[in-house]
Short mmCIF file of C-alpha atoms in Angstrom, two decimals:
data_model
loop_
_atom_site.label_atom_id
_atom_site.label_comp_id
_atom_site.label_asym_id
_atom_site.label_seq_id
_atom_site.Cartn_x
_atom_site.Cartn_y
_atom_site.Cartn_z
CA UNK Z 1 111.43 120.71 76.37
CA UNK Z 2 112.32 122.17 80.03
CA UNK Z 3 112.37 119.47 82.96
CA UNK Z 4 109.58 121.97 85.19
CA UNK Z 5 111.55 120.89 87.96
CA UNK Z 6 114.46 122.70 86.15
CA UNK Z 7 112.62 125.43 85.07
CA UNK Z 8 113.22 128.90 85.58
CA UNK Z 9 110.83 130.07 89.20
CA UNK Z 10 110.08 126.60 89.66
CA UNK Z 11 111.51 126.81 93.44
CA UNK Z 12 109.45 130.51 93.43
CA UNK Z 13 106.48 128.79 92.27
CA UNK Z 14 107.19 125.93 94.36
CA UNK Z 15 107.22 127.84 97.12
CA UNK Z 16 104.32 130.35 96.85
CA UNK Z 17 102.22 126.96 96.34
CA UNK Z 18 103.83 125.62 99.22
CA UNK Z 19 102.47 129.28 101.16
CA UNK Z 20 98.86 129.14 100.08
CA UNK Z 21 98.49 125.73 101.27
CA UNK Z 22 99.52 126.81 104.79
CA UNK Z 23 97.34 129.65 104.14
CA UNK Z 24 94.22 127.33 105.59
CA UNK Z 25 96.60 126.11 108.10
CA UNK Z 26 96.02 129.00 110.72
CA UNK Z 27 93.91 128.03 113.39
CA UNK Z 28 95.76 124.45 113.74
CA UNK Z 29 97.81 123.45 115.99
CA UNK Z 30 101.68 122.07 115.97
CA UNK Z 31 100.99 118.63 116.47
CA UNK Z 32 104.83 117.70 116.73
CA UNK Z 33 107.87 119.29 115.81
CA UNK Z 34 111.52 117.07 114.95
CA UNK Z 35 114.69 118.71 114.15
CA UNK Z 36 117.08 116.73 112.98
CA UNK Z 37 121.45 117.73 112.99
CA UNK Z 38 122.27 114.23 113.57
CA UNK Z 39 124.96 114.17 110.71
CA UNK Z 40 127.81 116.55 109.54
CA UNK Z 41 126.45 117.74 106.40
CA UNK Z 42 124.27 120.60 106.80
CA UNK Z 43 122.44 119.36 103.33
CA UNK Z 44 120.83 116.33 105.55
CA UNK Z 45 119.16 118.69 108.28
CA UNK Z 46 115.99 118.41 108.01
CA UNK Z 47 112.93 120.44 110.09
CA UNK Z 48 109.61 118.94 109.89
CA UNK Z 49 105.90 120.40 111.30
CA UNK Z 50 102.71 118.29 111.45
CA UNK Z 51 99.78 120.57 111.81
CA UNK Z 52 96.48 118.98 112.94
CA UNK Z 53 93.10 120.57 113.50
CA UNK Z 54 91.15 117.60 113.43
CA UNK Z 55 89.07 115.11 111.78
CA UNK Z 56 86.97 117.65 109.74
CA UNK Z 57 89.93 119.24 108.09
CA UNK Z 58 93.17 117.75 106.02
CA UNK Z 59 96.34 117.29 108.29
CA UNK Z 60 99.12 118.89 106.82
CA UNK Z 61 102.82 118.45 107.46
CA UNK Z 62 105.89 120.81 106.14
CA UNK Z 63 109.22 119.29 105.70
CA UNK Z 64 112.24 121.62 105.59
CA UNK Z 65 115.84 120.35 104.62
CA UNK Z 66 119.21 121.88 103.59
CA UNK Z 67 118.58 123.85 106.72
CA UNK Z 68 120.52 127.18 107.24
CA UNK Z 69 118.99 128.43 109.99
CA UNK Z 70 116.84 127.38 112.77
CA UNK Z 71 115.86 129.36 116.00
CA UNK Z 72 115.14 127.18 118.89
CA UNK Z 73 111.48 127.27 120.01
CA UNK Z 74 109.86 126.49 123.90
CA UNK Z 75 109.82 122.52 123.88
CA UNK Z 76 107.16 120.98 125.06
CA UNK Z 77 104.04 123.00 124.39
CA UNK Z 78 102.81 121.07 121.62
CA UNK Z 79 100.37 120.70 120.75
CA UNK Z 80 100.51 124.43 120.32
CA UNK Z 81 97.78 126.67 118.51
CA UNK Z 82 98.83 128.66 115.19
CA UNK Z 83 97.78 132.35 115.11
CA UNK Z 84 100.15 133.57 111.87
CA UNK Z 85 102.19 130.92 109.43
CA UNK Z 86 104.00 132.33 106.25
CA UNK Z 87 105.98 130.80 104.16
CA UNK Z 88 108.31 133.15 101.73
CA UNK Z 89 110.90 132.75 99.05
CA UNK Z 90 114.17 134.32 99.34
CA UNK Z 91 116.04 134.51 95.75
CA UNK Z 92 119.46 133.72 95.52
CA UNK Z 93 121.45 136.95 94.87
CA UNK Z 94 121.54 139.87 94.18
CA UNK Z 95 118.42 139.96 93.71
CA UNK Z 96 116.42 141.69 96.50
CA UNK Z 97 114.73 140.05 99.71
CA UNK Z 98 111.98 141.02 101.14
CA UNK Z 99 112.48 143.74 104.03
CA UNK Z 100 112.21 141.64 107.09
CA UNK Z 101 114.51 139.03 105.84
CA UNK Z 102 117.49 141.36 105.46
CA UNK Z 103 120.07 140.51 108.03
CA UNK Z 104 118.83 137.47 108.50
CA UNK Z 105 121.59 135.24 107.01
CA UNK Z 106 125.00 136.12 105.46
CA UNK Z 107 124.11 136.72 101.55
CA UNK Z 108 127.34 135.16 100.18
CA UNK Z 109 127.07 135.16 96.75
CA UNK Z 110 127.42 131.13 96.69
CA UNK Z 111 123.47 131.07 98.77
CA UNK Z 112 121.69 129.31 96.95
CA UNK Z 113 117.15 130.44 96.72
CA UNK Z 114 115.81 129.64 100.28
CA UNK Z 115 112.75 129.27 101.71
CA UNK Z 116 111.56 131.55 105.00
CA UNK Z 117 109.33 129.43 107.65
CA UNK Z 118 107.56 131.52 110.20
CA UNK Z 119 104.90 129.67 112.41
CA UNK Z 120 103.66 131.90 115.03
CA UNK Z 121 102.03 131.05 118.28
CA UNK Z 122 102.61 129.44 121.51
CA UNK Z 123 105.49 127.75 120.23
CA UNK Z 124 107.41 129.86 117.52
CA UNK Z 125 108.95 127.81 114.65
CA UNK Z 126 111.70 130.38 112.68
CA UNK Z 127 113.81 128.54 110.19
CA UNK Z 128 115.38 128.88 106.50
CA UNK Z 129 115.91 126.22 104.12
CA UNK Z 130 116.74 125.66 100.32
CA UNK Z 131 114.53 122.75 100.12
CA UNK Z 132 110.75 122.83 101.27
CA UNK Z 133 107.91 119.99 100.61
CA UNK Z 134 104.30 120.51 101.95
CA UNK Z 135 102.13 117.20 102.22
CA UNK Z 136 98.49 118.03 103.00
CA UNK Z 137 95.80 114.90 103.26
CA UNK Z 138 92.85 114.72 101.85
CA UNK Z 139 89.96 115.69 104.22
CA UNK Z 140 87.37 112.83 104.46
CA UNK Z 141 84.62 114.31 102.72
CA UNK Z 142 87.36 113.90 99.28
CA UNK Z 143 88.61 110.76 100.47
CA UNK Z 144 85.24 109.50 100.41
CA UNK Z 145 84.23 109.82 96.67
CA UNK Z 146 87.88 107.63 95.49
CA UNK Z 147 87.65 105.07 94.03
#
């Protein structure tokens, strides 16, 4: 039996799960944005969003860690309306990334699969990670039929 954490595409999978969640997302807004490069080991970076719209609708928040790249947005605009988010896998090589990743990181051949983070907007989030986790709430009306 394969662990499906293991598994081969789980990270792809992972990931294009991760992007149709944050699908709905357009039309929040960046509720708060922390960046943390406290310690020495890239590997404990981490990048995380909280997206709000409001009651009516599921908050959502996307954590990012293993960071190898972050561009520095405009603080203090949040919160900030979303007009675009994607969120794209980048395999490991040599396989192929999309077009408008190309140049955007050194493709050593010890790069590991990443994840691409675009949120556009008011305040422009830009980062790449090998580790990506997308917590979405339940919207009331779900909550309200649990047990």
């Amino acid at each position: 039996m394969v662990d499906e954490h293991g598994a081969t595409d789980a990270f792809k999978n992972r990931c294009a799960n991760a992007a149709r969640t944050l699908e709905s997302c357009v039309g929040y807004f960046i509720e708060r944005i922390s960046l943390d490069e406290s310690n020495e080991d890239r590997k404990d970076h981490t990048l995380d969003v909280w997206l709000r719209e409001g009651p009516w609708k599921p908050d959502a928040v996307i954590s990012l860690s293993d960071l190898h790249s972050v561009r520095r947005w405009e603080p203090g605009l949040c919160p900030s309306l979303i007009d675009g988010i994607s969120l794209v896998h980048l395999p490991k090589p040599p396989a192929p990334w999309p077009a408008e990743a190309v140049g955007r990181l050194d493709r050593s051949e010890g790069l590991p699969e990443l994840v691409w983070l675009r949120i556009a907007g008011p305040v422009e989030v830009d980062a790449v990670a090998a580790v990506v986790t997308v917590y979405q709430a339940q919207s009331d009306d779900a909550a309200s039929v649990l047990r």
